PDB file of C-alpha atoms in Angstrom:
ATOM      1  CA  UNK A  20      11.393  14.023  12.540  1.00 60.00           C
ATOM      2  CA  UNK A  21      10.772  10.526  13.854  1.00 62.00           C
ATOM      3  CA  UNK A  22       7.211  11.454  14.825  1.00 69.00           C
ATOM      4  CA  UNK A  23       6.607  12.885  11.368  1.00 73.00           C
ATOM      5  CA  UNK A  24       7.917   9.694   9.771  1.00 74.00           C
ATOM      6  CA  UNK A  25       5.665   7.575  11.994  1.00 80.00           C
ATOM      7  CA  UNK A  26       2.667   9.703  11.069  1.00 82.00           C
ATOM      8  CA  UNK A  27       3.508   9.369   7.382  1.00 85.00           C
ATOM      9  CA  UNK A  28       3.749   5.584   7.725  1.00 85.00           C
ATOM     10  CA  UNK A  29       0.296   5.539   9.328  1.00 86.00           C
ATOM     11  CA  UNK A  30      -1.102   7.758   6.579  1.00 87.00           C
ATOM     12  CA  UNK A  31       0.350   5.381   3.979  1.00 89.00           C
ATOM     13  CA  UNK A  32      -2.165   2.787   5.173  1.00 89.00           C
ATOM     14  CA  UNK A  33      -4.912   5.018   3.762  1.00 89.00           C
ATOM     15  CA  UNK A  34      -3.227   7.199   1.136  1.00 89.00           C
ATOM     16  CA  UNK A  35      -0.736   4.561  -0.135  1.00 90.00           C
ATOM     17  CA  UNK A  36       1.796   7.301  -0.688  1.00 86.00           C
ATOM     18  CA  UNK A  37      -0.503   9.665  -2.595  1.00 84.00           C
ATOM     19  CA  UNK A  38      -0.703  12.317   0.104  1.00 79.00           C
ATOM     20  CA  UNK A  39      -3.463  13.475   2.460  1.00 81.00           C
ATOM     21  CA  UNK A  40      -4.831  16.221   0.195  1.00 81.00           C
ATOM     22  CA  UNK A  41      -7.191  13.916  -1.678  1.00 80.00           C
ATOM     23  CA  UNK A  42      -8.277  12.393   1.623  1.00 79.00           C
ATOM     24  CA  UNK A  43      -9.192  15.793   3.052  1.00 81.00           C
ATOM     25  CA  UNK A  44     -10.885  16.834  -0.171  1.00 79.00           C
ATOM     26  CA  UNK A  45     -13.147  13.789  -0.246  1.00 79.00           C
ATOM     27  CA  UNK A  46     -13.935  13.953   3.478  1.00 78.00           C
ATOM     28  CA  UNK A  47     -14.931  17.619   3.180  1.00 78.00           C
ATOM     29  CA  UNK A  48     -17.144  16.817   0.210  1.00 76.00           C
ATOM     30  CA  UNK A  49     -18.726  13.979   2.140  1.00 74.00           C
ATOM     31  CA  UNK A  50     -19.372  16.258   5.093  1.00 72.00           C
ATOM     32  CA  UNK A  51     -20.883  18.893   2.828  1.00 72.00           C
ATOM     33  CA  UNK A  52     -23.114  16.252   1.229  1.00 71.00           C
ATOM     34  CA  UNK A  53     -24.377  15.018   4.584  1.00 69.00           C
ATOM     35  CA  UNK A  54     -24.820  18.512   5.988  1.00 64.00           C
ATOM     36  CA  UNK A  55     -26.705  19.856   2.977  1.00 59.00           C
ATOM     37  CA  UNK A  56     -28.901  16.769   2.818  1.00 61.00           C
ATOM     38  CA  UNK A  57     -30.182  17.321   6.336  1.00 59.00           C
ATOM     39  CA  UNK A  58     -30.067  21.115   6.197  1.00 53.00           C
ATOM     40  CA  UNK A  59     -32.652  21.201   3.435  1.00 49.00           C
ATOM     41  CA  UNK A  60     -34.561  18.119   4.462  1.00 49.00           C
ATOM     42  CA  UNK A  61     -38.072  18.655   5.719  1.00 45.00           C
ATOM     43  CA  UNK A  62     -37.640  15.919   8.305  1.00 50.00           C
ATOM     44  CA  UNK A  63     -34.399  14.776   9.851  1.00 45.00           C
ATOM     45  CA  UNK A  64     -35.834  11.507  11.097  1.00 48.00           C
ATOM     46  CA  UNK A  65     -37.610   9.265   8.663  1.00 53.00           C
ATOM     47  CA  UNK A  66     -40.478   7.402  10.273  1.00 59.00           C
ATOM     48  CA  UNK A  67     -40.950   3.861   8.956  1.00 59.00           C
ATOM     49  CA  UNK A  68     -43.668   1.360   9.743  1.00 65.00           C
ATOM     50  CA  UNK A  69     -41.340  -1.659   9.877  1.00 71.00           C
ATOM     51  CA  UNK A  70     -37.947  -0.558  11.293  1.00 74.00           C
ATOM     52  CA  UNK A  71     -36.663  -4.141  11.675  1.00 79.00           C
ATOM     53  CA  UNK A  72     -36.925  -4.661   7.926  1.00 84.00           C
ATOM     54  CA  UNK A  73     -34.915  -1.505   7.261  1.00 82.00           C
ATOM     55  CA  UNK A  74     -32.355  -2.509   9.890  1.00 85.00           C
ATOM     56  CA  UNK A  75     -31.825  -5.828   8.109  1.00 89.00           C
ATOM     57  CA  UNK A  76     -31.587  -4.118   4.737  1.00 88.00           C
ATOM     58  CA  UNK A  77     -29.077  -1.550   6.003  1.00 87.00           C
ATOM     59  CA  UNK A  78     -27.016  -4.271   7.694  1.00 91.00           C
ATOM     60  CA  UNK A  79     -26.924  -6.351   4.509  1.00 94.00           C
ATOM     61  CA  UNK A  80     -25.976  -3.297   2.466  1.00 91.00           C
ATOM     62  CA  UNK A  81     -23.195  -2.493   4.945  1.00 92.00           C
ATOM     63  CA  UNK A  82     -21.738  -5.957   4.445  1.00 95.00           C
ATOM     64  CA  UNK A  83     -21.687  -5.425   0.680  1.00 95.00           C
ATOM     65  CA  UNK A  84     -19.954  -2.052   1.052  1.00 93.00           C
ATOM     66  CA  UNK A  85     -17.477  -3.576   3.512  1.00 95.00           C
ATOM     67  CA  UNK A  86     -16.617  -6.234   0.941  1.00 96.00           C
ATOM     68  CA  UNK A  87     -15.991  -3.514  -1.642  1.00 95.00           C
ATOM     69  CA  UNK A  88     -13.808  -1.662   0.849  1.00 95.00           C
ATOM     70  CA  UNK A  89     -11.688  -4.748   1.521  1.00 96.00           C
ATOM     71  CA  UNK A  90     -11.446  -5.568  -2.192  1.00 95.00           C
ATOM     72  CA  UNK A  91     -10.179  -2.184  -3.343  1.00 94.00           C
ATOM     73  CA  UNK A  92      -7.877  -1.742  -0.348  1.00 95.00           C
ATOM     74  CA  UNK A  93      -6.345  -5.178  -0.922  1.00 94.00           C
ATOM     75  CA  UNK A  94      -5.761  -4.361  -4.586  1.00 92.00           C
ATOM     76  CA  UNK A  95      -4.116  -1.019  -3.785  1.00 92.00           C
ATOM     77  CA  UNK A  96      -1.569  -2.427  -1.347  1.00 91.00           C
ATOM     78  CA  UNK A  97      -0.381  -4.837  -4.053  1.00 91.00           C
ATOM     79  CA  UNK A  98       0.514  -1.880  -6.261  1.00 91.00           C
ATOM     80  CA  UNK A  99       2.799  -0.261  -3.688  1.00 91.00           C
ATOM     81  CA  UNK A 100       6.422  -1.064  -2.855  1.00 93.00           C
ATOM     82  CA  UNK A 101       5.822  -1.344   0.872  1.00 92.00           C
ATOM     83  CA  UNK A 102       6.200  -4.965   1.985  1.00 90.00           C
ATOM     84  CA  UNK A 103       4.634  -4.182   5.365  1.00 91.00           C
ATOM     85  CA  UNK A 104       1.361  -3.181   3.725  1.00 92.00           C
ATOM     86  CA  UNK A 105       1.182  -6.625   2.110  1.00 92.00           C
ATOM     87  CA  UNK A 106       0.427  -8.350   5.416  1.00 91.00           C
ATOM     88  CA  UNK A 107      -3.146  -9.188   6.380  1.00 92.00           C
ATOM     89  CA  UNK A 108      -2.823  -7.315   9.656  1.00 94.00           C
ATOM     90  CA  UNK A 109      -1.928  -4.084   7.885  1.00 93.00           C
ATOM     91  CA  UNK A 110      -4.772  -4.650   5.419  1.00 94.00           C
ATOM     92  CA  UNK A 111      -7.114  -4.594   8.416  1.00 95.00           C
ATOM     93  CA  UNK A 112      -5.354  -1.448   9.660  1.00 95.00           C
ATOM     94  CA  UNK A 113      -5.964   0.214   6.285  1.00 94.00           C
ATOM     95  CA  UNK A 114      -9.647  -0.735   6.279  1.00 95.00           C
ATOM     96  CA  UNK A 115      -9.980   0.485   9.864  1.00 95.00           C
ATOM     97  CA  UNK A 116      -8.343   3.773   8.864  1.00 92.00           C
ATOM     98  CA  UNK A 117     -10.914   4.334   6.118  1.00 93.00           C
ATOM     99  CA  UNK A 118     -13.747   3.516   8.506  1.00 94.00           C
ATOM    100  CA  UNK A 119     -12.423   5.890  11.169  1.00 92.00           C
ATOM    101  CA  UNK A 120     -12.004   8.741   8.666  1.00 88.00           C
ATOM    102  CA  UNK A 121     -15.529   8.286   7.353  1.00 88.00           C
ATOM    103  CA  UNK A 122     -16.920   7.669  10.832  1.00 88.00           C
ATOM    104  CA  UNK A 123     -15.762  11.109  11.936  1.00 85.00           C
ATOM    105  CA  UNK A 124     -17.775  12.650   9.115  1.00 82.00           C
ATOM    106  CA  UNK A 125     -20.879  10.690  10.087  1.00 81.00           C
ATOM    107  CA  UNK A 126     -20.550  11.656  13.750  1.00 79.00           C
ATOM    108  CA  UNK A 127     -20.276  15.375  12.975  1.00 76.00           C
ATOM    109  CA  UNK A 128     -22.454  15.462   9.893  1.00 70.00           C
ATOM    110  CA  UNK A 129     -25.297  13.159  10.839  1.00 67.00           C
ATOM    111  CA  UNK A 130     -25.589  12.316  14.508  1.00 66.00           C
ATOM    112  CA  UNK A 131     -24.719  15.779  15.805  1.00 67.00           C
ATOM    113  CA  UNK A 132     -27.222  17.359  13.432  1.00 69.00           C
ATOM    114  CA  UNK A 133     -29.903  15.158  14.898  1.00 66.00           C
ATOM    115  CA  UNK A 134     -28.762  15.766  18.472  1.00 68.00           C
ATOM    116  CA  UNK A 135     -28.826  19.535  18.047  1.00 68.00           C
ATOM    117  CA  UNK A 136     -32.376  19.462  16.745  1.00 66.00           C
ATOM    118  CA  UNK A 137     -34.104  16.620  18.563  1.00 63.00           C
ATOM    119  CA  UNK A 138     -31.777  15.294  21.285  1.00 62.00           C
ATOM    120  CA  UNK A 139     -30.654  11.805  22.317  1.00 61.00           C
ATOM    121  CA  UNK A 140     -34.165  10.506  22.909  1.00 60.00           C
ATOM    122  CA  UNK A 141     -34.988  10.561  19.212  1.00 63.00           C
ATOM    123  CA  UNK A 142     -32.135   8.226  18.234  1.00 68.00           C
ATOM    124  CA  UNK A 143     -33.028   4.567  17.880  1.00 75.00           C
ATOM    125  CA  UNK A 144     -31.536   1.347  16.504  1.00 81.00           C
ATOM    126  CA  UNK A 145     -32.474   2.287  12.959  1.00 80.00           C
ATOM    127  CA  UNK A 146     -30.504   5.523  13.184  1.00 76.00           C
ATOM    128  CA  UNK A 147     -27.408   3.741  14.479  1.00 82.00           C
ATOM    129  CA  UNK A 148     -27.545   1.046  11.798  1.00 86.00           C
ATOM    130  CA  UNK A 149     -28.140   3.693   9.131  1.00 82.00           C
ATOM    131  CA  UNK A 150     -25.156   5.658  10.448  1.00 82.00           C
ATOM    132  CA  UNK A 151     -22.991   2.534  10.284  1.00 88.00           C
ATOM    133  CA  UNK A 152     -24.089   1.924   6.693  1.00 88.00           C
ATOM    134  CA  UNK A 153     -23.223   5.497   5.725  1.00 86.00           C
ATOM    135  CA  UNK A 154     -19.821   5.104   7.367  1.00 89.00           C
ATOM    136  CA  UNK A 155     -18.996   1.983   5.375  1.00 92.00           C
ATOM    137  CA  UNK A 156     -20.401   3.552   2.202  1.00 89.00           C
ATOM    138  CA  UNK A 157     -18.257   6.672   2.545  1.00 88.00           C
ATOM    139  CA  UNK A 158     -15.196   4.555   3.396  1.00 91.00           C
ATOM    140  CA  UNK A 159     -15.788   2.487   0.257  1.00 92.00           C
ATOM    141  CA  UNK A 160     -16.121   5.604  -1.891  1.00 88.00           C
ATOM    142  CA  UNK A 161     -12.875   6.934  -0.434  1.00 89.00           C
ATOM    143  CA  UNK A 162     -11.062   3.660  -1.163  1.00 91.00           C
ATOM    144  CA  UNK A 163     -12.394   3.565  -4.726  1.00 90.00           C
ATOM    145  CA  UNK A 164     -11.177   7.137  -5.238  1.00 87.00           C
ATOM    146  CA  UNK A 165      -7.682   6.349  -4.001  1.00 88.00           C
ATOM    147  CA  UNK A 166      -7.660   3.156  -6.066  1.00 90.00           C
ATOM    148  CA  UNK A 167      -8.232   5.233  -9.200  1.00 88.00           C
ATOM    149  CA  UNK A 168      -5.209   7.353  -8.302  1.00 87.00           C
ATOM    150  CA  UNK A 169      -3.025   4.329  -7.623  1.00 88.00           C
ATOM    151  CA  UNK A 170      -4.001   2.717 -10.927  1.00 88.00           C
ATOM    152  CA  UNK A 171      -3.147   5.910 -12.824  1.00 87.00           C
ATOM    153  CA  UNK A 172       0.240   6.471 -11.147  1.00 86.00           C
ATOM    154  CA  UNK A 173       1.602   3.058 -10.230  1.00 90.00           C
ATOM    155  CA  UNK A 174       2.871   0.148 -12.393  1.00 93.00           C
ATOM    156  CA  UNK A 175       0.465  -2.750 -12.792  1.00 92.00           C
ATOM    157  CA  UNK A 176       0.670  -5.761 -10.505  1.00 93.00           C
ATOM    158  CA  UNK A 177       1.856  -7.922 -13.402  1.00 94.00           C
ATOM    159  CA  UNK A 178       4.648  -5.464 -14.212  1.00 95.00           C
ATOM    160  CA  UNK A 179       5.826  -5.464 -10.606  1.00 95.00           C
ATOM    161  CA  UNK A 180       5.902  -9.253 -10.390  1.00 95.00           C
ATOM    162  CA  UNK A 181       7.522  -9.762 -13.793  1.00 96.00           C
ATOM    163  CA  UNK A 182      10.233  -7.147 -13.254  1.00 96.00           C
ATOM    164  CA  UNK A 183      11.197  -8.415  -9.818  1.00 95.00           C
ATOM    165  CA  UNK A 184      11.131 -12.072 -10.882  1.00 95.00           C
ATOM    166  CA  UNK A 185      13.247 -11.347 -13.959  1.00 95.00           C
ATOM    167  CA  UNK A 186      15.887  -9.588 -11.841  1.00 95.00           C
ATOM    168  CA  UNK A 187      15.925 -12.366  -9.256  1.00 94.00           C
ATOM    169  CA  UNK A 188      16.434 -14.958 -12.013  1.00 93.00           C
ATOM    170  CA  UNK A 189      19.177 -12.905 -13.672  1.00 92.00           C
ATOM    171  CA  UNK A 190      21.328 -13.237 -10.534  1.00 91.00           C
ATOM    172  CA  UNK A 191      22.118 -16.762 -11.731  1.00 89.00           C
ATOM    173  CA  UNK A 192      24.753 -15.302 -14.075  1.00 88.00           C
ATOM    174  CA  UNK A 193      27.311 -16.156 -11.396  1.00 86.00           C
ATOM    175  CA  UNK A 194      26.642 -19.875 -11.963  1.00 83.00           C
ATOM    176  CA  UNK A 195      27.711 -19.822 -15.611  1.00 79.00           C
ATOM    177  CA  UNK A 196      31.095 -21.245 -16.643  1.00 77.00           C
ATOM    178  CA  UNK A 197      33.992 -18.836 -16.099  1.00 74.00           C
ATOM    179  CA  UNK A 198      35.050 -16.713 -19.093  1.00 73.00           C
ATOM    180  CA  UNK A 199      32.377 -18.274 -21.287  1.00 73.00           C
ATOM    181  CA  UNK A 200      30.349 -16.357 -23.825  1.00 81.00           C
ATOM    182  CA  UNK A 201      27.199 -17.536 -22.051  1.00 84.00           C
ATOM    183  CA  UNK A 202      28.364 -15.942 -18.829  1.00 83.00           C
ATOM    184  CA  UNK A 203      28.948 -12.599 -20.512  1.00 86.00           C
ATOM    185  CA  UNK A 204      25.495 -12.726 -22.066  1.00 89.00           C
ATOM    186  CA  UNK A 205      23.986 -13.643 -18.691  1.00 88.00           C
ATOM    187  CA  UNK A 206      25.816 -10.745 -17.046  1.00 88.00           C
ATOM    188  CA  UNK A 207      24.550  -8.335 -19.718  1.00 90.00           C
ATOM    189  CA  UNK A 208      21.038  -9.639 -19.076  1.00 92.00           C
ATOM    190  CA  UNK A 209      21.546  -9.053 -15.361  1.00 91.00           C
ATOM    191  CA  UNK A 210      22.622  -5.462 -16.027  1.00 92.00           C
ATOM    192  CA  UNK A 211      19.511  -4.845 -18.115  1.00 94.00           C
ATOM    193  CA  UNK A 212      17.250  -6.331 -15.444  1.00 94.00           C
ATOM    194  CA  UNK A 213      19.029  -4.166 -12.854  1.00 94.00           C
ATOM    195  CA  UNK A 214      18.074  -1.059 -14.828  1.00 94.00           C
ATOM    196  CA  UNK A 215      14.500  -2.311 -15.170  1.00 95.00           C
ATOM    197  CA  UNK A 216      14.238  -2.824 -11.425  1.00 96.00           C
ATOM    198  CA  UNK A 217      15.705   0.602 -10.708  1.00 95.00           C
ATOM    199  CA  UNK A 218      13.143   2.170 -13.039  1.00 96.00           C
ATOM    200  CA  UNK A 219      10.343   0.195 -11.364  1.00 96.00           C
ATOM    201  CA  UNK A 220      11.335   1.335  -7.870  1.00 95.00           C
ATOM    202  CA  UNK A 221      11.413   4.949  -9.035  1.00 94.00           C
ATOM    203  CA  UNK A 222       7.596   4.818  -8.818  1.00 94.00           C
ATOM    204  CA  UNK A 223       7.693   4.164  -5.055  1.00 93.00           C
ATOM    205  CA  UNK A 224       5.646   6.712  -3.108  1.00 91.00           C
ATOM    206  CA  UNK A 225       5.211   5.233   0.381  1.00 92.00           C
ATOM    207  CA  UNK A 226       7.782   5.779   3.119  1.00 93.00           C
ATOM    208  CA  UNK A 227       8.808   2.142   3.085  1.00 93.00           C
ATOM    209  CA  UNK A 228       8.846   2.012  -0.704  1.00 93.00           C
ATOM    210  CA  UNK A 229      11.132   5.027  -0.896  1.00 94.00           C
ATOM    211  CA  UNK A 230      13.417   3.408   1.677  1.00 94.00           C
ATOM    212  CA  UNK A 231      13.617   0.264  -0.473  1.00 95.00           C
ATOM    213  CA  UNK A 232      14.432   2.372  -3.520  1.00 96.00           C
ATOM    214  CA  UNK A 233      17.134   4.241  -1.593  1.00 96.00           C
ATOM    215  CA  UNK A 234      18.638   1.012  -0.261  1.00 96.00           C
ATOM    216  CA  UNK A 235      18.695  -0.544  -3.723  1.00 96.00           C
ATOM    217  CA  UNK A 236      20.263   2.527  -5.344  1.00 95.00           C
ATOM    218  CA  UNK A 237      22.969   2.707  -2.648  1.00 95.00           C
ATOM    219  CA  UNK A 238      23.704  -0.994  -3.027  1.00 95.00           C
ATOM    220  CA  UNK A 239      23.794  -0.726  -6.821  1.00 94.00           C
ATOM    221  CA  UNK A 240      26.204   2.199  -6.674  1.00 93.00           C
ATOM    222  CA  UNK A 241      28.661   0.256  -4.513  1.00 92.00           C
ATOM    223  CA  UNK A 242      28.134  -2.919  -6.513  1.00 92.00           C
ATOM    224  CA  UNK A 243      28.945  -1.233  -9.836  1.00 91.00           C
ATOM    225  CA  UNK A 244      32.231   0.016  -8.406  1.00 90.00           C
ATOM    226  CA  UNK A 245      33.595  -3.512  -7.802  1.00 89.00           C
ATOM    227  CA  UNK A 246      35.461  -5.884 -10.050  1.00 88.00           C
ATOM    228  CA  UNK A 247      33.610  -8.821 -11.594  1.00 85.00           C
ATOM    229  CA  UNK A 248      35.129 -11.224  -9.075  1.00 85.00           C
ATOM    230  CA  UNK A 249      33.999  -9.076  -6.165  1.00 89.00           C
ATOM    231  CA  UNK A 250      30.528  -8.804  -7.699  1.00 89.00           C
ATOM    232  CA  UNK A 251      30.281 -12.579  -7.763  1.00 88.00           C
ATOM    233  CA  UNK A 252      31.349 -12.695  -4.122  1.00 88.00           C
ATOM    234  CA  UNK A 253      28.669 -10.187  -3.175  1.00 90.00           C
ATOM    235  CA  UNK A 254      25.984 -12.286  -4.839  1.00 90.00           C
ATOM    236  CA  UNK A 255      27.221 -15.711  -3.748  1.00 86.00           C
ATOM    237  CA  UNK A 256      28.375 -14.822  -0.266  1.00 81.00           C
ATOM    238  CA  UNK A 257      31.790 -15.753   1.129  1.00 74.00           C
ATOM    239  CA  UNK A 258      33.384 -18.807   2.603  1.00 64.00           C
ATOM    240  CA  UNK A 259      35.931 -18.830   5.395  1.00 55.00           C
ATOM    241  CA  UNK A 260      37.936 -15.868   4.099  1.00 56.00           C
ATOM    242  CA  UNK A 261      35.799 -12.793   4.500  1.00 74.00           C
ATOM    243  CA  UNK A 262      36.053  -9.255   3.316  1.00 81.00           C
ATOM    244  CA  UNK A 263      33.970  -7.105   5.680  1.00 85.00           C
ATOM    245  CA  UNK A 264      32.839  -4.686   2.989  1.00 88.00           C
ATOM    246  CA  UNK A 265      31.780  -7.439   0.586  1.00 89.00           C
ATOM    247  CA  UNK A 266      30.085  -9.316   3.421  1.00 87.00           C
ATOM    248  CA  UNK A 267      28.140  -6.179   4.342  1.00 90.00           C
ATOM    249  CA  UNK A 268      27.006  -5.680   0.748  1.00 91.00           C
ATOM    250  CA  UNK A 269      25.985  -9.336   0.550  1.00 92.00           C
ATOM    251  CA  UNK A 270      23.788  -8.894   3.625  1.00 92.00           C
ATOM    252  CA  UNK A 271      22.284  -5.752   2.121  1.00 94.00           C
ATOM    253  CA  UNK A 272      21.507  -7.714  -1.022  1.00 94.00           C
ATOM    254  CA  UNK A 273      19.805 -10.434   1.027  1.00 93.00           C
ATOM    255  CA  UNK A 274      17.680  -7.825   2.789  1.00 94.00           C
ATOM    256  CA  UNK A 275      16.659  -6.235  -0.514  1.00 95.00           C
ATOM    257  CA  UNK A 276      15.870  -9.613  -2.079  1.00 94.00           C
ATOM    258  CA  UNK A 277      13.732 -10.614   0.887  1.00 94.00           C
ATOM    259  CA  UNK A 278      11.628  -7.462   0.598  1.00 94.00           C
ATOM    260  CA  UNK A 279      11.360  -7.891  -3.164  1.00 94.00           C
ATOM    261  CA  UNK A 280      10.168 -11.482  -2.745  1.00 94.00           C
ATOM    262  CA  UNK A 281       7.297 -10.204  -0.632  1.00 93.00           C
ATOM    263  CA  UNK A 282       6.421  -7.629  -3.266  1.00 93.00           C
ATOM    264  CA  UNK A 283       6.422 -10.352  -5.911  1.00 91.00           C
ATOM    265  CA  UNK A 284       4.143 -12.530  -3.792  1.00 86.00           C
ATOM    266  CA  UNK A 285       6.785 -15.198  -3.225  1.00 77.00           C
ATOM    267  CA  UNK A 286       6.835 -14.680   0.531  1.00 62.00           C
ATOM    268  CA  UNK A 287       4.390 -13.168   3.018  1.00 55.00           C
TER     269      UNK A 287
END
């Protein structure tokens, strides 16, 4: 079970919670495209008069595709509810995952086709640079495809930020004057923002996002069962006199708020 969860977390770096089926579908199509291209090509190796020029062109094109890959991957992670994916390190992990997946296709669909027909001696710098360009191109296409899925299924970045920020601000209801009409209105606003946040987290698809949703729902269930005074204690924290249950729920709230701040871009 733990190994399966770890594997799913790794897959989330590429699929962003949208499952491996699309990944396999695209990779198979890419393999078929490469295989058919060379299967029906009259010449597997294109002879050029100025290979250095082509090497420079392929290298420059690879850089452009790599920029596209980073751009779309960075945009996707900001539409998930996994705070870990928001870090720069895990962005690099995601990009590397796309490159590895596409690289496997190039190795089996391009290089091996050449090796089986002409052998190692026919491979040169141009072939390697061309293979690298194809790898980055396929990785970019895969990222663009997943980005389209994320955009269709996930709330917009603005919605995520606005909903989280509104809920964080609504916690200030505890600072209103006791038994005042303003405090009741602020509490009602807090309740509404709580529902909005719960609805937002229902869109979580990654392992970490689902864990955040579960943690928030469990905390909300316990929170709703307390009196108003206890609710204030949970939000404010306690002084010298401590109730272990309320203290535990306060710590859970702090953990949830910290993760939500990262999602809202307030902390990275």
